[in-house]
Structures are given as structure tokens and as C-alpha cells.
Coordinates of C-alpha atoms and ligand atoms in Angstrom, one line a residue:
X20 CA 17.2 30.4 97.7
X21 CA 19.5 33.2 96.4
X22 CA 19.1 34.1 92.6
X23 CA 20.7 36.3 90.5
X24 CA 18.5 38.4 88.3
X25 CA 19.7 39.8 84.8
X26 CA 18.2 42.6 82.7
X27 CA 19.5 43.6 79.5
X28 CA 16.6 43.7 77.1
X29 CA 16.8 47.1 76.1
X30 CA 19.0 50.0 77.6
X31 CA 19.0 49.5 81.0
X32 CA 21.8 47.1 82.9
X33 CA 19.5 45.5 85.6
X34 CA 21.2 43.2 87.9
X35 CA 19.7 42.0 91.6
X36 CA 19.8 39.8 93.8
X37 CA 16.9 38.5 95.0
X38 CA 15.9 35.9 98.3
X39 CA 13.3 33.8 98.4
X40 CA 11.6 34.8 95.5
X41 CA 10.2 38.0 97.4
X42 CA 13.2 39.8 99.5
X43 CA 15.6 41.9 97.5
X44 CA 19.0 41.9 98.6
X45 CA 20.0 44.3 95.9
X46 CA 18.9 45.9 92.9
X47 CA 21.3 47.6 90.6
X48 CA 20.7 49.8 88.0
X49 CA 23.3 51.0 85.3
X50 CA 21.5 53.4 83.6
X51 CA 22.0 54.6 79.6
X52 CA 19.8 57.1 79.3
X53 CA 22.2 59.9 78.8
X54 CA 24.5 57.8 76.5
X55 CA 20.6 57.5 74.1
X56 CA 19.6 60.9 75.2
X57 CA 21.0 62.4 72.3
X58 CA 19.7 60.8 69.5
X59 CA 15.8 61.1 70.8
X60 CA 15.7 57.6 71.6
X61 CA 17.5 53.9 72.2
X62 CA 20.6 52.9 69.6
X63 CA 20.7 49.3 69.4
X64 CA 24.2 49.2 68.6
X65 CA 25.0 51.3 71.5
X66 CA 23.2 49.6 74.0
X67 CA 24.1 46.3 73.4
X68 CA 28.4 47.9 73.7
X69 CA 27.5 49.8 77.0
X70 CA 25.8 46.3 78.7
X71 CA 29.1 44.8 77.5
X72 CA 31.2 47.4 79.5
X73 CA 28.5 48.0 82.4
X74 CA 27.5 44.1 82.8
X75 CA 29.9 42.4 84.9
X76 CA 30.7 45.3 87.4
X77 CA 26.6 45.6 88.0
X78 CA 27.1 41.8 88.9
X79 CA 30.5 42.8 91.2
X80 CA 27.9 45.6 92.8
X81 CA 25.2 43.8 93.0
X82 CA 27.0 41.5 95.2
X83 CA 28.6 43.9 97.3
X84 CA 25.0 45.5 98.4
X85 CA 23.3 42.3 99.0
X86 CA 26.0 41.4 101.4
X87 CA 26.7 38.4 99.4
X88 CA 29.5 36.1 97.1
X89 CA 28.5 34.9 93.7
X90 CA 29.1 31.6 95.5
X91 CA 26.2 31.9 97.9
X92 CA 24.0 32.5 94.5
X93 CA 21.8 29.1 93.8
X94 CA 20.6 30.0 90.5
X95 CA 21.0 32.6 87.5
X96 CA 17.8 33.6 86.1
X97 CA 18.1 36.1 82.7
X98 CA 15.9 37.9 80.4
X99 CA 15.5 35.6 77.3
X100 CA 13.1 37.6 75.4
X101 CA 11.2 39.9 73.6
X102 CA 13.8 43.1 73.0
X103 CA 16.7 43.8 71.6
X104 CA 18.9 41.3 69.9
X105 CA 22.0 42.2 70.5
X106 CA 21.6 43.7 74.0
X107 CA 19.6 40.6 75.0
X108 CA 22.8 38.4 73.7
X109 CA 25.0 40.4 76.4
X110 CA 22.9 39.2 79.4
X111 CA 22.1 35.5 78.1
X112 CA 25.9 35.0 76.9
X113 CA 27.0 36.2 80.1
X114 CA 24.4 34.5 82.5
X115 CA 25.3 31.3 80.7
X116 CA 29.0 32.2 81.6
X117 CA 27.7 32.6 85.7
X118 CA 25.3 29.7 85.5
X119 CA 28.1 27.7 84.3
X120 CA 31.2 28.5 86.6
X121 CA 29.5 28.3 89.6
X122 CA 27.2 25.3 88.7
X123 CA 23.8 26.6 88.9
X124 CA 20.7 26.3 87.0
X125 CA 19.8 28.7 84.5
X126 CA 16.5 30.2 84.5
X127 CA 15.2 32.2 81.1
X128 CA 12.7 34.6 81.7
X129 CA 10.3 35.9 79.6
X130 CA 10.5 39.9 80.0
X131 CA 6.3 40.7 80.3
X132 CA 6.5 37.8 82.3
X133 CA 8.9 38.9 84.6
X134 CA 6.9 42.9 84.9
X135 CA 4.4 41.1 86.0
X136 CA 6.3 39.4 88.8
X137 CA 7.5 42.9 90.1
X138 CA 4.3 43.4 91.5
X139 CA 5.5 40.1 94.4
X140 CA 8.0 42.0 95.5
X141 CA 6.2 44.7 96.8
X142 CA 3.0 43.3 97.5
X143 CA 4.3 39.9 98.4
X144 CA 1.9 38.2 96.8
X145 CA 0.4 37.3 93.2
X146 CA -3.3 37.2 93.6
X147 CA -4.8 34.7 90.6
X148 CA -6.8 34.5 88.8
X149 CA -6.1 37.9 87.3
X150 CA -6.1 40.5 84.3
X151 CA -2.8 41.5 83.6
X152 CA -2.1 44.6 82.1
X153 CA 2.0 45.0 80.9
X154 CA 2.3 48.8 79.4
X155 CA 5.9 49.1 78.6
X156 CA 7.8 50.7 75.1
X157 CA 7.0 47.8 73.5
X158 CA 4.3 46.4 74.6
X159 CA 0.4 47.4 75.2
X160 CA -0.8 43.4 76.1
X161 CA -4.0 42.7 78.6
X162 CA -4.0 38.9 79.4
X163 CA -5.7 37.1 81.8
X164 CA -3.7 35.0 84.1
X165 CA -5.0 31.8 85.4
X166 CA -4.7 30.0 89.1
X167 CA -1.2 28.3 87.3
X168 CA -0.1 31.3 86.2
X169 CA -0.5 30.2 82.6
X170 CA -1.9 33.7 79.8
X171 CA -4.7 33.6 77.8
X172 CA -4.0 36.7 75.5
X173 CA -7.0 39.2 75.2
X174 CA -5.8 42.6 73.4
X175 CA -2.7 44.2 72.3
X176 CA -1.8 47.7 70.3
X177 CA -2.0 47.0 66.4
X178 CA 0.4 49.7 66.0
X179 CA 2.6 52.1 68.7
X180 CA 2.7 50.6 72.0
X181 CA 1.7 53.1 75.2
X182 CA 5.6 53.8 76.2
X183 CA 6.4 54.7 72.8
X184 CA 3.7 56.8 72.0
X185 CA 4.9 58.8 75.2
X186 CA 8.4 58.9 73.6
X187 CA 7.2 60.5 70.6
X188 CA 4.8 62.9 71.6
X189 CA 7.7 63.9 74.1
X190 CA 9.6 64.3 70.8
X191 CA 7.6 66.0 69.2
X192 CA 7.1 68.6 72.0
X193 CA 10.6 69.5 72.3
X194 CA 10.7 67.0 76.0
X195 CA 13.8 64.8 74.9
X196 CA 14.2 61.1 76.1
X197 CA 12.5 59.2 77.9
X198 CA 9.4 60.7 77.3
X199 CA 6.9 59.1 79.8
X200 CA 8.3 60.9 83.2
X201 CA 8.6 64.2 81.8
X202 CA 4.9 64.0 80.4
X203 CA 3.7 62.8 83.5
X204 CA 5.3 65.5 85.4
X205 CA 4.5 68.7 83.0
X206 CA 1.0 67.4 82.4
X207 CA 0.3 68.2 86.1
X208 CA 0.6 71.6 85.8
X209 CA -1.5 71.5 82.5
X210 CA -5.9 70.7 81.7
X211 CA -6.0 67.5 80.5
X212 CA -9.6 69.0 78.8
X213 CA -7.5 71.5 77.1
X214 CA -7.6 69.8 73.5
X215 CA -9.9 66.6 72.8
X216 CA -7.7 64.3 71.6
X217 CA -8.7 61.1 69.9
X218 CA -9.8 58.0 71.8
X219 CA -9.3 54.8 69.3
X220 CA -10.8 51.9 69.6
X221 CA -12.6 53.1 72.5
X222 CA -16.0 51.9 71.7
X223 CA -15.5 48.7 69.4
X224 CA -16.1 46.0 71.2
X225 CA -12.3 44.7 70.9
X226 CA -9.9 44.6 73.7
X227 CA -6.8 46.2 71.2
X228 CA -5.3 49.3 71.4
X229 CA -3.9 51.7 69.1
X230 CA -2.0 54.9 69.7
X231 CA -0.4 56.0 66.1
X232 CA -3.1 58.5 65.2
X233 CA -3.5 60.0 68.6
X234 CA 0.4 60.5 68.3
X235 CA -0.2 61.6 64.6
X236 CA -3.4 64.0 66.2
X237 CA -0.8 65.8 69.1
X238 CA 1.8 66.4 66.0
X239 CA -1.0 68.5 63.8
X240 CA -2.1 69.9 66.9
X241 CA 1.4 70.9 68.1
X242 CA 2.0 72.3 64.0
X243 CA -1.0 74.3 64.0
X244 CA 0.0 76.0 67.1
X245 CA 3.0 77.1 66.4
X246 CA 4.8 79.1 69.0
X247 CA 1.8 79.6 71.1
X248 CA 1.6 76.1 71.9
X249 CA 0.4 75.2 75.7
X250 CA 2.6 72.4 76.1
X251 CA 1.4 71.5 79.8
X252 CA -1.8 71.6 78.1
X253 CA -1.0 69.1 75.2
X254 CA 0.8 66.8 77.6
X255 CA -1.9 66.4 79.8
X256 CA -4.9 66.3 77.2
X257 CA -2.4 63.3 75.3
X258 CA -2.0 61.8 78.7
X259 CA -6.0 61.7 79.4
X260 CA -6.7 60.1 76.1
X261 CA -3.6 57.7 76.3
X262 CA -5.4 56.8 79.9
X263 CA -9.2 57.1 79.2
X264 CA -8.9 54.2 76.7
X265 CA -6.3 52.3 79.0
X266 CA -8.8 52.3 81.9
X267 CA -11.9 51.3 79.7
X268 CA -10.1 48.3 78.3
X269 CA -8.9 47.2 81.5
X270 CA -12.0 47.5 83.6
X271 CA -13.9 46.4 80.8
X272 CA -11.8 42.9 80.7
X273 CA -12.4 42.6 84.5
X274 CA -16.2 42.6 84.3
X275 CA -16.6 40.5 81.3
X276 CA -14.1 37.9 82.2
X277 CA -15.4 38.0 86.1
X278 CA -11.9 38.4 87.4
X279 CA -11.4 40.7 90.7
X280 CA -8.3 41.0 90.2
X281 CA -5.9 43.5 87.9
X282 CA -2.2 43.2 87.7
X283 CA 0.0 45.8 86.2
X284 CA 3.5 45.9 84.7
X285 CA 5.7 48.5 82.6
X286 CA 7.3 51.2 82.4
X287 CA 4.3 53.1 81.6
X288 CA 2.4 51.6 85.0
X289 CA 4.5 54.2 87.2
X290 CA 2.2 56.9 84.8
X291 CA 0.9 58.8 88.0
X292 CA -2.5 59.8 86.1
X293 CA -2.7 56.0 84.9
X294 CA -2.2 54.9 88.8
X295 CA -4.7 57.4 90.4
X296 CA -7.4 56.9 87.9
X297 CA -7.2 53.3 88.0
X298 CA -6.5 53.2 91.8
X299 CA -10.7 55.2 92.2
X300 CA -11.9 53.4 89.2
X301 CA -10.9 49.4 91.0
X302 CA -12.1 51.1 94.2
X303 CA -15.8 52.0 93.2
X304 CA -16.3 48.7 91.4
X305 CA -14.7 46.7 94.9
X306 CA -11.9 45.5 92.3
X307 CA -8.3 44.3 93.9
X308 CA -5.4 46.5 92.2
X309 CA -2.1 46.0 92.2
X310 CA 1.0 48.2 90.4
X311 CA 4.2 47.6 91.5
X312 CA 5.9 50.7 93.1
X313 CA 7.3 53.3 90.4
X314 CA 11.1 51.8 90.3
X315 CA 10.2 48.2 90.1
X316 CA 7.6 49.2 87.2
X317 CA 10.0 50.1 84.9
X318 CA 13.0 47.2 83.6
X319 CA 15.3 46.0 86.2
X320 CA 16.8 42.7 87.4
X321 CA 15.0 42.0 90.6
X322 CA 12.0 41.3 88.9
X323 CA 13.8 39.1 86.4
X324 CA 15.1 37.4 89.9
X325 CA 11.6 37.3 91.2
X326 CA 10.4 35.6 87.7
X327 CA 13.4 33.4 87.8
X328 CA 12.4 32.2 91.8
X329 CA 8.8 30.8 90.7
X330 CA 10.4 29.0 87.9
X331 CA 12.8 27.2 90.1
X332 CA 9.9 26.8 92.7
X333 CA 8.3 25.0 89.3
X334 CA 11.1 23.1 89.0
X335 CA 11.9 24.6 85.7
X336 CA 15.5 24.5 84.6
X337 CA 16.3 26.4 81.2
X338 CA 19.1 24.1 78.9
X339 CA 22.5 26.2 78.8
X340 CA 22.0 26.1 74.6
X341 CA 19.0 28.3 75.0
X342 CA 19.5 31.8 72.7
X343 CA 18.3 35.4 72.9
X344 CA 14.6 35.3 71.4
X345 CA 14.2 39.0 70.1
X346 CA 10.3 37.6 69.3
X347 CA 9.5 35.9 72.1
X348 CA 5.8 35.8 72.8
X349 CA 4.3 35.5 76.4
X350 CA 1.2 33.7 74.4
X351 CA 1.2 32.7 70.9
X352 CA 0.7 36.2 69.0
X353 CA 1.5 38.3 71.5
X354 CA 5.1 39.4 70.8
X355 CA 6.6 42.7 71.4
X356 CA 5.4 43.6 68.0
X357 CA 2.3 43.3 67.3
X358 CA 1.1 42.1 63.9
X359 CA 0.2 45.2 61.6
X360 CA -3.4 44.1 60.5
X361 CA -4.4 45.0 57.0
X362 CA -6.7 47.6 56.3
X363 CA -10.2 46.9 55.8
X364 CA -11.6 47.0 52.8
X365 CA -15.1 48.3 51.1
Ligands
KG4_1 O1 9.3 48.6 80.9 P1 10.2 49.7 80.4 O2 11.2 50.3 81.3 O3 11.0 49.2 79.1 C1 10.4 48.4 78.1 O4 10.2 47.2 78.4 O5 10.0 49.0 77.1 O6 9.2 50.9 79.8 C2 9.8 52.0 79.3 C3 8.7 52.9 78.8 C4 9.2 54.2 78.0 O7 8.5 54.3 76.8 C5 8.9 55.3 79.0 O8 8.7 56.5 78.4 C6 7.7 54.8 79.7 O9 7.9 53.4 79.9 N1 7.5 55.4 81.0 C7 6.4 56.1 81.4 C8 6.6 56.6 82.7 N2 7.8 56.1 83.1 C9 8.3 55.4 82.1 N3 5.3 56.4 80.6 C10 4.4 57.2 81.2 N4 4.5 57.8 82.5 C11 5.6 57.5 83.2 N5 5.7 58.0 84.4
ZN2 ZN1 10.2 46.4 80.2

């Protein structure tokens, strides 16, 4: 089985191809960061016009690397939902287009659904059952995934999710865009002890997240500074607060829930401090870990292709009237926003 994976959910063009659910024949990325670059951060309007122009030859490239036609293909699979609405249109509208020239079943993916898939295609395998942990810009959800791979939701961010709270601290300390690789790689060089940043939610019993005030902390921290400012410092002290609650949530899910077995997807699971820390922590409690490797954490088609494989294997099809679901949740409530609860009162 040869299927065709499209990613278009935000601003990167991912198209693969993908064998047997596990081998990828290709994987091709046609990246937009320096088209967003200057304006700090993704333009919707942009995006969706650049998958337009960049769409179809990823599809011609992705071909030529795999070694294969579009008529060897056996099945389109595309990312349905959540992102944005006008890029996601690009890839549905045009996957229907392939699905339906070369008569071959359409498969919508969800997008947390199909990080979580990454990890197959480097580890070969989806252990389950499992606590599944997708970090991304838009998302901050821990699940637990069952034997059918059906999600039970467990905890989200009730504000920033972990990618974007990268982005703007990376923003604010003069980084530019995207903000999680350059934070990862200054806050090497810098003491993560250097400023004690907030830890929300840390100790309250829920398994939510929330990363606005820290961001809000790093930004009076970086004002009060001024010029003097360690940035290495601030990077790597955001970064240690950003992981110490990420770790504590996720191991603390494992133990209660008596699952073995953690999952990760995002763009935020190729965090290098996030992937060591976890990596000892699963290791002293004889936990099984497994992130997929850096490139296939963050959003491209194979995984989408990968997703797309066990859905066929399912014998799902997806009807070619199906539309772009900007909203689409992986469990009921968890969406790529997550609800902003009310303040408590008295
Ligand atoms: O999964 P992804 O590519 O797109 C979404 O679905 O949102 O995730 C992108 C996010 C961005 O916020 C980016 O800054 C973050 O992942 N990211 C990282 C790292 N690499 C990418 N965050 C922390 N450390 C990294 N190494
Ligand atoms: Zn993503």
C-alpha cells in the first residue's frame, strides 16, 4: 500500500509518500518560514497563497524521490483538521482533486492524530495502551490512548499552548521566528537556575497547563533588565519552567492512570531539554518512551501518510464532500483552542 500524505494545516507544505504504513519513500518539505519571518509569526492569508503555489510541485517531487507515479499511489490521505482555514482548504481541495483522478480513497486525518503516528515511523511500532502527549503551537493536549487507539482526553493548556509560548518569549527576546529552535539552542549555553520563573498549575491536582503568565513573567523580567539582560540565561530558565511542569504532568498521568507507556508529538517534542529530561525521568521509573526523531516531530506529510495507512488498514474511507474542520477536536473538547475558562470567583 502506497499513500500519499498531505500537510497544509499551517505554514508548512508537507507532502510524502509513504509504504506500508511505516516505510517512507519520501518526505517533502516546502518550507515558509522566511516568507512569515518577517512579521514575527504565521500570516494566514499568506500561507494559505504560498500552499496554493508550493502544493502541486511538492506532489510532482514527492514522486520523483520515492521513485514512484501518482498512478502507483493507492490512497490520498490529507490533514482535515484543527488549523488554519484557509491553508487547510488548499490541501483538502486539492487531495480531493488526486483522490478523485486517479480513483483512490480519501483518507482525512486528524492533525494531533496524525503527530502521534510519527512516532511508527521511526520506531515502527505504536505501543498501546499509552499516554499521549501532542506539544505543538497549538496544542498542549495529554490523552490516553487505548488498545484501539481510541483518546480519552485528560488535560489541555486553558490559555497559550507550549509552541506558542516559545514563539513569544522568542519575540520578546529579540530571537525572531520560529521561536522553539533558537530557544532550545541559546538556552544551552545559558543556567536554566538563573531566574525562577513561574511553574503554573504545577501543584493543583489538575492535568491542564497554562503558559500565559510565565510568558507575561519572562516579559517583566526581560523589561526590568534592560540592556543588561542575559538572554542565554532567560532562555534557559523559560525553558526549565516550560519543562518542569511538562514532565510532572506527564509522568504524573502515567502513574495514576497505570500506563507504561508515553507517546509524544509536536513541534515542541524535538525540544532537546524536554527529550533528555524526559528520556532519565521514563528511565528511573522503568517507563517505555517514545518521541519521534526531531524532523518527523514537527508538521509534515509522512506522518499524515502514516495516519492515513492505519485508517485504510481500518477500513475507513473519508466521503469526497468532507470540508476543512478549522475546530476539529481529537476528543470532544479538545480542539486546537482550548476553551478560556472563566475566572473564579470569591
Ligand atoms: O507541530 P508544529 O510543527 O506545528 C503545529 O502544529 O503547531 O509545531 C510548531 C511549534 C512552534 O511553536 C515551534 O516554535 C515549536 O513547535 N518548536 C519547538 C522546537 N522546534 C519547534 N519548541 C521548542 N523546542 C524546539 N526545539
Ligand atoms: Zn503540528
Amino acid at each position: 500500500m502506497l499513500v500519499l500524505g498531505i500537510e497544509t494545516s499551517c505554514d508548512e507544505t508537507g507532502v510524502a509518500l509513504v509504504e506500508g504504513g511505516r516505510r517512507v519513500r519520501s518526505n517533502v518539505l516546502a518550507d515558509q518560514q522566511t516568507l512569515h519571518a518577517r512579521y514575527g509569526g504565521v500570516v494566514p492569508e499568506v500561507a494559505s497563497r504560498a500552499h496554493v503555489d508550493l502544493l502541486h510541485p511538492a506532489v510532482e517531487q514527492a514522486c520523483a524521490l520515492g521513485g514512484a507515479r501518482l498512478s502507483d499511489v493507492d490512497a490520498v490521505a490529507v490533514t482535515i483538521g484543527p488549523g488554519l482555514a484557509g491553508s487547510l482548504l488548499v490541501g483538502v481541495a486539492a487531495a480531493k482533486a488526486y483522490a478523485l483522478a486517479l480513483d483512490r480513497p480519501l483518507l482525512g486525518v486528524n492533525h494531533l492524530v496524525a503527530h502521534v503516528y510519527a512516532n511508527v515511523l521511526d520506531h515502527g511500532t505504536l505501543p498501546l495502551p499509552a499516554v499521549v502527549f501532542v506539544v505543538s503551537g497549538g496544542h498542549t493536549s495529554l490523552l490516553a490512548m487505548d488498545e484501539g487507539g481510541t483518546f480519552r482526553g485528560l488535560g489541555q493548556t486553558i490559555d497559550d499552548a507550549a509552541g506558542e509560548a516559545y514563539d513569544k518569549v522568542a519575540r520578546v527576546l529579540g530571537l525572531g521566528y520560529p521561536g522553539g529552535p533558537v530557544v532550545d539552542r541559546l538556552a544551552r549555553e545559558g543556567d536554566p537556575a538563573a531566574v525562577r520563573f513561574p511553574r503554573a498549575l504545577l501543584d493543583d491536582g489538575s492535568d491542564d497547563f497554562s503558559f500565559s503568565g510565565l510568558k507575561t513573567a519572562v516579559l517583566r523580567h526581560v523589561r526590568a533588565a534592560g540592556p543588561e539582560v542575559n538572554v542565554a540565561d532567560v532562555a534557559a530558565s523559560f525553558q526549565e519552567a516550560v519543562v518542569d511542569v511538562q514532565i510532572s504532568k506527564v509522568v504524573g498521568v502515567a502513574k495514576r492512570e497505570g500506563l507504561d507507556t508515553i507517546l509524544l508529538g509536536g513541534g515542541v517534542a524535538a525540544n532537546s531539554r524536554l527529550r533528555a529530561r524526559l528520556a532519565a525521568e521514563a528511565e528511573r521509573l522503568g517507563l517505555r518512551l517514545l518521541i519521534p526523531s526531531p524532523a518527523l516531530c514537527t508538521d509534515n506529510g509522512a506522518m499524515v501518510a502514516c495516519a492515513g495507512s492505519f485508517a485504510l488498514e481500518r477500513g475507513e474511507h473519508t466521503p469526497l464532500d468532507v470540508g476543512a474542520d478549522p475546530n476539529l477536536h481529537i476528543v470532544p473538547g479538545f480542539g486546537r483552542r482550548a476553551p478560556r475558562r472563566a475566572k473564579r470567583r470569591g
